[in-house]
Coordinates of C-alpha atoms and ligand atoms in Angstrom, one line a residue:
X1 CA 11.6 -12.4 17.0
X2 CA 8.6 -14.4 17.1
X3 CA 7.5 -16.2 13.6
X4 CA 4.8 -17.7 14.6
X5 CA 3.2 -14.6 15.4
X6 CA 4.4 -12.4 12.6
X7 CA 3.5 -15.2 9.9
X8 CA -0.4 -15.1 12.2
X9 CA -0.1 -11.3 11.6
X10 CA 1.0 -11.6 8.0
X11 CA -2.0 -14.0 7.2
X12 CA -4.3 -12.2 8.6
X13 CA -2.8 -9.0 6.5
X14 CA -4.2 -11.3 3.7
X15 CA -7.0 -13.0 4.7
X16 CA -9.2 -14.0 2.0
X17 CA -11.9 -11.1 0.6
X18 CA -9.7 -8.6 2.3
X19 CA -6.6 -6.2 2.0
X20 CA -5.2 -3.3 3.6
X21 CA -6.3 0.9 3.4
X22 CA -3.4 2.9 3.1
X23 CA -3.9 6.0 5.0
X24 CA -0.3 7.1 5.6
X25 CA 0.1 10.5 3.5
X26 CA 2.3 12.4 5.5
X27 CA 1.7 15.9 6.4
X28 CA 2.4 16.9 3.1
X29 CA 1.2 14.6 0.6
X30 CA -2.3 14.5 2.6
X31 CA -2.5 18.6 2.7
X32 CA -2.3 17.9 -1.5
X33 CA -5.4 15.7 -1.3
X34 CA -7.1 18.4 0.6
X35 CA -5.9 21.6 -1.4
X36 CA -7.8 19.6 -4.3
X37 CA -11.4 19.6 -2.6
X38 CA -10.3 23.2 -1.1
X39 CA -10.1 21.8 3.0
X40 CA -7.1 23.2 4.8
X41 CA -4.9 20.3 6.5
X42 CA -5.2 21.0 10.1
X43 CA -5.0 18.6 12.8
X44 CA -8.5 18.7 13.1
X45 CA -9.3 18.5 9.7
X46 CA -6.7 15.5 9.2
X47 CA -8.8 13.6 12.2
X48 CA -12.0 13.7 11.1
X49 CA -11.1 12.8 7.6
X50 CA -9.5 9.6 9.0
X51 CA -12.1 9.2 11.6
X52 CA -14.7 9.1 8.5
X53 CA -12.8 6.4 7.2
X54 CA -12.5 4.1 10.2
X55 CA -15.9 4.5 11.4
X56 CA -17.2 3.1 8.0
X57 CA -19.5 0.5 9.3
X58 CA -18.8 -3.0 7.6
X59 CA -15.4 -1.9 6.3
X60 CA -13.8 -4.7 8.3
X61 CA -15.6 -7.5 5.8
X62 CA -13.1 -6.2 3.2
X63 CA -10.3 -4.3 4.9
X64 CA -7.7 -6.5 6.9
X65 CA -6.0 -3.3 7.9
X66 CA -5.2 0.3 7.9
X67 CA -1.5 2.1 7.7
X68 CA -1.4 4.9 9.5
X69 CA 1.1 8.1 9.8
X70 CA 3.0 8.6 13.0
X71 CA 0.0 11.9 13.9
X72 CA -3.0 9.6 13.6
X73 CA -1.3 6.7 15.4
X74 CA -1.3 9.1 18.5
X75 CA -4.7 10.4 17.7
X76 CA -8.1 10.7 19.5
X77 CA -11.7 10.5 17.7
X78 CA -14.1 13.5 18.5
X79 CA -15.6 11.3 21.7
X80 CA -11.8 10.6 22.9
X81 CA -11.3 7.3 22.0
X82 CA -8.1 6.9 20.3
X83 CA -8.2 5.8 17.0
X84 CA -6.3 2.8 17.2
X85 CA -8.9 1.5 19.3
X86 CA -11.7 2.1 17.1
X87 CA -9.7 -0.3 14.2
X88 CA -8.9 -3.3 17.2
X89 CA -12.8 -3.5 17.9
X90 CA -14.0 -4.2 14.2
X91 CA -10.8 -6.2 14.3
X92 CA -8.8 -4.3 11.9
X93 CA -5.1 -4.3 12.4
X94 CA -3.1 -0.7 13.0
X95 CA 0.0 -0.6 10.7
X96 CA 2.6 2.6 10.9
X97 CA 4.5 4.4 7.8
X98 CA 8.3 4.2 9.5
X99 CA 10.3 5.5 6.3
X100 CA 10.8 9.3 6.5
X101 CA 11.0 9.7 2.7
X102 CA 12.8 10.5 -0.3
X103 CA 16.7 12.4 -0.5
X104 CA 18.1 12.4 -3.7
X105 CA 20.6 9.6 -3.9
X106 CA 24.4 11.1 -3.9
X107 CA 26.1 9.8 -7.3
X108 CA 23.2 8.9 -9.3
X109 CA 21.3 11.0 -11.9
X110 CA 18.2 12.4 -10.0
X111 CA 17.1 8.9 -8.2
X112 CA 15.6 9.0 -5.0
X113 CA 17.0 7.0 -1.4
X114 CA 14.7 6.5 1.0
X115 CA 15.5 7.9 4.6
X116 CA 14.9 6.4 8.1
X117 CA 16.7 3.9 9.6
X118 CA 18.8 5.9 12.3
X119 CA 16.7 5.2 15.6
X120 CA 14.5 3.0 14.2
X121 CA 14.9 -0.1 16.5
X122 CA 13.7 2.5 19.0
X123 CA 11.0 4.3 17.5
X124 CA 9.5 0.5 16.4
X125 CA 9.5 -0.6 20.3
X126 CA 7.4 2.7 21.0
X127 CA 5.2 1.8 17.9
X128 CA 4.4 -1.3 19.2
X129 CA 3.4 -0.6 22.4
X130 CA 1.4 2.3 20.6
X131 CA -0.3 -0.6 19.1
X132 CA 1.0 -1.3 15.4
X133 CA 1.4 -4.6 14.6
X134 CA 3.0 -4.2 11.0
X135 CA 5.2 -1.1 9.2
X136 CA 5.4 0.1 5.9
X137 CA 8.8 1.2 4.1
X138 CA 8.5 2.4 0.7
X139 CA 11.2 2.8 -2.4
X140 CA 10.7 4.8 -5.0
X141 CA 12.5 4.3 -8.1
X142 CA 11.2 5.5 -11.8
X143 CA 11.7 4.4 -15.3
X144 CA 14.2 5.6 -17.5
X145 CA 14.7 3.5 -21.1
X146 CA 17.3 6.1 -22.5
X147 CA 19.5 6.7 -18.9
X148 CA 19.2 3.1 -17.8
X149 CA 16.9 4.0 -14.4
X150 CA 16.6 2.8 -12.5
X151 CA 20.1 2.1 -11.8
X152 CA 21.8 -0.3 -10.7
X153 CA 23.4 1.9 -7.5
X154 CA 19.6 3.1 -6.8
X155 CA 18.0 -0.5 -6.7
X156 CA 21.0 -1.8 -4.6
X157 CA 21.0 0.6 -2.4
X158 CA 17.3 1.0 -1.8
X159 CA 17.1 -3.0 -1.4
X160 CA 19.7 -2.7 1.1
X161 CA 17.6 -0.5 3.2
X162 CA 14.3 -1.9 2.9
X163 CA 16.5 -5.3 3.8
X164 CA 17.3 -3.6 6.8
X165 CA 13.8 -2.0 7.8
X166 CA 12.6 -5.2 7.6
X167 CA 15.2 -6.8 9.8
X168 CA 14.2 -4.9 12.5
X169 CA 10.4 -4.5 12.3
X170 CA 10.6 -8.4 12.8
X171 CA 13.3 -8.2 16.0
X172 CA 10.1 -5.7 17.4
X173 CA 7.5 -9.0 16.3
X174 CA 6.4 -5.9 13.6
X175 CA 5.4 -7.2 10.4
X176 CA 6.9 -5.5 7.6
X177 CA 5.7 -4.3 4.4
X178 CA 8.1 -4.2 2.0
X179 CA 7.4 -1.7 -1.0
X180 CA 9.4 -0.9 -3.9
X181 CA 7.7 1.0 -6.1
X182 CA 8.1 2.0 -9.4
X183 CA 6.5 4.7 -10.5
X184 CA 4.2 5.0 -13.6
X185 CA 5.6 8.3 -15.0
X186 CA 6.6 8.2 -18.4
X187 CA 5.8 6.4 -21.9
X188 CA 7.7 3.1 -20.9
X189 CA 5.6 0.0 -22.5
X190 CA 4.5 -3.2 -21.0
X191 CA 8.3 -4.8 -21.6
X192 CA 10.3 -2.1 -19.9
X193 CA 7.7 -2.1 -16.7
X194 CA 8.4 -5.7 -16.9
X195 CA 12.0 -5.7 -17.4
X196 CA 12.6 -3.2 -14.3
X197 CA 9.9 -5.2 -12.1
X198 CA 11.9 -8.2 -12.4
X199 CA 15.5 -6.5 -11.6
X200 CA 14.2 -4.6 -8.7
X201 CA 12.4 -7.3 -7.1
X202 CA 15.3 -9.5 -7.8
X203 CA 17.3 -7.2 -6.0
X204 CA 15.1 -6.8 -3.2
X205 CA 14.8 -10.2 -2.6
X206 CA 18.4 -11.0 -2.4
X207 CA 18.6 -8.0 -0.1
X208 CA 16.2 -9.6 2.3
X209 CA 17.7 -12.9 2.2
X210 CA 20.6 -11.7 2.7
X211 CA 19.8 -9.8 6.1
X212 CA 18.1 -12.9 7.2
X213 CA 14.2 -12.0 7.0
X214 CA 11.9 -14.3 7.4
X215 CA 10.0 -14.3 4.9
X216 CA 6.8 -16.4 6.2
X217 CA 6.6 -13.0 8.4
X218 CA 6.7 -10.0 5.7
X219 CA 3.9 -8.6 3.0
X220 CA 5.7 -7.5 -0.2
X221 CA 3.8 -4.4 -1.6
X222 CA 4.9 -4.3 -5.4
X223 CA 3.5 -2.2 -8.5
X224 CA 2.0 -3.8 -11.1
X225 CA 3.6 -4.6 -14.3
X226 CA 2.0 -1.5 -16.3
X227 CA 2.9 0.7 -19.4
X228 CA 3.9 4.4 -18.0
X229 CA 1.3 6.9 -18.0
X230 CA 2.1 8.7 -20.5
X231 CA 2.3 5.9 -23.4
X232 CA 0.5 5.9 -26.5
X233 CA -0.2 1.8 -26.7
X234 CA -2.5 0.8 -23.7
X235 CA -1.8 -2.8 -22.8
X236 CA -5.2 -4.5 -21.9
X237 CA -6.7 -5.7 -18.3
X238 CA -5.5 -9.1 -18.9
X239 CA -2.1 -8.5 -20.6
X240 CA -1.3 -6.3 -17.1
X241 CA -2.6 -9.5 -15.2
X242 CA -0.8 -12.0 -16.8
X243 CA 2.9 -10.1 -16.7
X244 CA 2.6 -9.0 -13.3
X245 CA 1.6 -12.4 -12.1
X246 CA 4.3 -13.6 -14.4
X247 CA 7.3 -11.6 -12.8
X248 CA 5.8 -12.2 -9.1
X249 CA 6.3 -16.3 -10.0
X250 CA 9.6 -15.7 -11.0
X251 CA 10.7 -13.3 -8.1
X252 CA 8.7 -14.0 -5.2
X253 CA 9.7 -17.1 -2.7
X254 CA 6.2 -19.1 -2.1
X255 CA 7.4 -18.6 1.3
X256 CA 5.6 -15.1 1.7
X257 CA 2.2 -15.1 2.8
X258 CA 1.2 -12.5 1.1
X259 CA 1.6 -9.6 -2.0
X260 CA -0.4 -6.5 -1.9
X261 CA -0.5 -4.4 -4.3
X262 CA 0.2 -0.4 -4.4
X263 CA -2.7 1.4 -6.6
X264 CA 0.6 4.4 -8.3
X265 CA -2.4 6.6 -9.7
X266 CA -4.3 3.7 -12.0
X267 CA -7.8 4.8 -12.0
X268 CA -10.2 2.9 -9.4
X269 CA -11.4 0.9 -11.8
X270 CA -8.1 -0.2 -13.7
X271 CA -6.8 -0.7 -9.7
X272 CA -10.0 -3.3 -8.9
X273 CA -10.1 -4.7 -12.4
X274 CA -6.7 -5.9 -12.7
X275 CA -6.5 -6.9 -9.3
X276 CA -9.5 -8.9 -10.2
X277 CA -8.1 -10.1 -13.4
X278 CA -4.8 -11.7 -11.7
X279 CA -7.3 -13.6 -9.3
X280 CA -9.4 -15.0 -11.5
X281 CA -6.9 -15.9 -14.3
X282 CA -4.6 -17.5 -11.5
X283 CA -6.4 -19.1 -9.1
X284 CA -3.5 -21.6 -8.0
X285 CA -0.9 -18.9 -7.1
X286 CA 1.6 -19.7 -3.4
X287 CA 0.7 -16.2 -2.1
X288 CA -2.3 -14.2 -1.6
X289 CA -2.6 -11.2 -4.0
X290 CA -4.6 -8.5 -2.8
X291 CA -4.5 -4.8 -2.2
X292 CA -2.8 -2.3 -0.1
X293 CA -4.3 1.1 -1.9
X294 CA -4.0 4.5 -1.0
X295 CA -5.9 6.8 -3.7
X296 CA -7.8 4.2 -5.2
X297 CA -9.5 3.6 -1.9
X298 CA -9.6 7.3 -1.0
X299 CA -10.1 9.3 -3.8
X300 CA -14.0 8.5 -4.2
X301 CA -15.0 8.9 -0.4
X302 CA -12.6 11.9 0.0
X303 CA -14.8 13.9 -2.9
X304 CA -17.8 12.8 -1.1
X305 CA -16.7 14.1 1.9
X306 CA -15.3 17.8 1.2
X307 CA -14.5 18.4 4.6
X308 CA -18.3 18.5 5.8
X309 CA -19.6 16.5 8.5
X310 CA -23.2 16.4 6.8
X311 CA -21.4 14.4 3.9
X312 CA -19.8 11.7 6.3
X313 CA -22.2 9.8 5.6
X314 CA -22.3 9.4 1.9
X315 CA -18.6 9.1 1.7
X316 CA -18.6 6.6 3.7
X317 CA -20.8 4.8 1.6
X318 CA -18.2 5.6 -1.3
X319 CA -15.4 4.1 0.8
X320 CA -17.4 1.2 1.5
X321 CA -18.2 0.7 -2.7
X322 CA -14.5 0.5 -3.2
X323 CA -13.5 -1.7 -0.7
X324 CA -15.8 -4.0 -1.1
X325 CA -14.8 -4.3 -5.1
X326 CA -11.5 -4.6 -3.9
X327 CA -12.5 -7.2 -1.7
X328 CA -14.0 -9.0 -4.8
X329 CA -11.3 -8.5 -6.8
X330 CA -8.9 -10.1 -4.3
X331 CA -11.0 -13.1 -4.8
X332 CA -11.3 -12.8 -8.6
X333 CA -15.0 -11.6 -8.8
X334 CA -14.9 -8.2 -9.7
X335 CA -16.8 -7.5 -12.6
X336 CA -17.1 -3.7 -14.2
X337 CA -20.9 -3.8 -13.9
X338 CA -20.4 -4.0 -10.1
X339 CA -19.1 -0.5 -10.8
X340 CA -23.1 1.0 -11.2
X341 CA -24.1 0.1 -7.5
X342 CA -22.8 2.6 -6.2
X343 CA -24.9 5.7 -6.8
X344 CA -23.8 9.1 -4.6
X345 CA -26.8 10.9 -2.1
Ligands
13P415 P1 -1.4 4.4 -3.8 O1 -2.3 3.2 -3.8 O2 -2.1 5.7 -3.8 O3 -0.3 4.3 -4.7 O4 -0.7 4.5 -2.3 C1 -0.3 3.3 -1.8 C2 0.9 3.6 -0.9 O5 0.8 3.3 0.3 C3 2.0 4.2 -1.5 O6 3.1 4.1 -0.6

């Protein structure tokens, strides 16, 4: 393992103004985002949607870099060049999904565990030479007031694994990213979000420390502190700000470079605002905190586009809008009016 170059890799995850496009649905989660602007997921399809995205000229003032699934790693633009390629010349950094995703967890009472880590030293030395430079790992655990979720079992054993994903992205000189994430379903308040923020990340952390990762060379890729979707009392912008920065403080080791955050189907503008609100309310904090969205990145430019290559353009355009509020909001100067500039061809 080399530190010096995973904590240069983790910084630059972070550097100021920017944070990272997550663009890592797997087969099926990204033939979802298609069936809902009617494009069938083929190969093809799945390429030049992603090729859209990375050819976005300018992205690279705001996006540090891109996670990618294991297909588009390997994949070629329509002129040949690989795709990886195209992200190194604006000097954005390749990243690769490594968990292969949710089981249900034997024991507990419907949580999930997250597979993967059989043959994973391996596959890490292949994605490395393929040209990743950090991983991604995700948890998912839900809220449950009345059954107690997430349990005790799930957080433990979901730590443990992320603990140990992490251990050996950073023996491959991979920097990890590693995300427990708690969903929004449900009509949880503020509190309970809080409440299971806290224990998970507690959990995770002594998981990592206790498998020995460095934690100058990781990214931690949390939700924020947010009522459930469902509930009936909103908690405003800055409320969401303050708890989540509140629970990262107590949690978090100043030690890691970098937090950024997953958007867990907030609208765009709830993902940039309260982004923007914890920067601007906090300006002092040991870590970066910035972004590492999937849908609110995509979910304007992917509309735009429709699977048409006359609309590249314009959704690129879309992409761009987004990421560069993100970028704003990573620095605490989004503001909502921002939000009129960007008017669709
Ligand atoms: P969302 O921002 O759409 O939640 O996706 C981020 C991600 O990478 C989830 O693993």
């Amino acid at each position: 393992m080399n530190l010096t170059e995973l904590n240069k890799i983790a910084k630059g995850m972070v550097a100021t103004g920017k944070g990272i496009l997550a663009a890592d649905e797997s087969t099926g989660t990204i033939e979802k985002r298609f069936a809902s602007i009617s494009v069938t997921s083929t190969e093809e399809n799945r390429r030049d949607y992603r090729e859209m995205l990375f050819t976005a000229a300018g992205a690279e003032q705001y996006i540090s870099g891109v996670i990618l699934y294991d297909e588009t790693l390997r994949q070629k633009a329509k002129d040949g060049t690989p795709l990886v390629d195209i992200l190194n010349k604006r000097g954005i950094i390749p990243g690769i999904k490594v968990d292969k995703g949710v089981q249900a967890l034997p024991g507990s009472d419907g949580e999930k565990i997250t597979e993967g880590l059989d043959g994973l030293a391996k596959r890490m030395a292949e994605y490395h030479q393929l040209g990743a430079r950090f991983a991604k790992w995700r948890a998912v655990l839900s809220i449950d007031a009345a059954t107690g979720k997430p349990s005790r079992q799930c957080l433990v054993a979901n730590a443990e694994a992320l603990a140990r994903y992490a251990g050996i992205c950073q023996a491959a000189n991979i920097v990890p990213i590693v995300e427990p994430e708690i969903l929004m379903d449900g009509g949880h308040d503020l509190a309970t979000s809080y409440a299971a923020t806290e224990r998970t990340l507690h959990t995770v952390f002594e998981q990592l420390a206790l498998h020995n990762v460095a934690f100058e060379g990781m990214i931690l890729k949390p939700n924020m502190v947010i009522q459930g979707e469902q509930a009936k009392v909103r908690a405003s912008v800055d409320e969401v700000a303050d708890a989540t920065v509140k629970v990262l403080l107590r949690c978090v080791p100043a030690a890691v470079p970098g937090i950024a955050f997953l958007s867990g189907g907030q609208s765009d503008e709830d993902a940039s605002a309260h982004l923007g609100a914890m920067n601007a309310r906090h300006p002092n904090l040991p870590w970066k905190l910035t972004f590492s969205y999937g849908r609110a990145l995509q979910a304007l430019p992917l509309k735009l586009w429709g699977g048409k290559a006359a609309n590249v353009a314009n959704a690129q355009k879309g992409y761009l809008h987004r990421a560069r509020l993100n970028g704003l909001a990573a620095v605490g100067k989004y503001d909502p009016k921002l939000e009129q500039e960007f008017k669709a061809a």
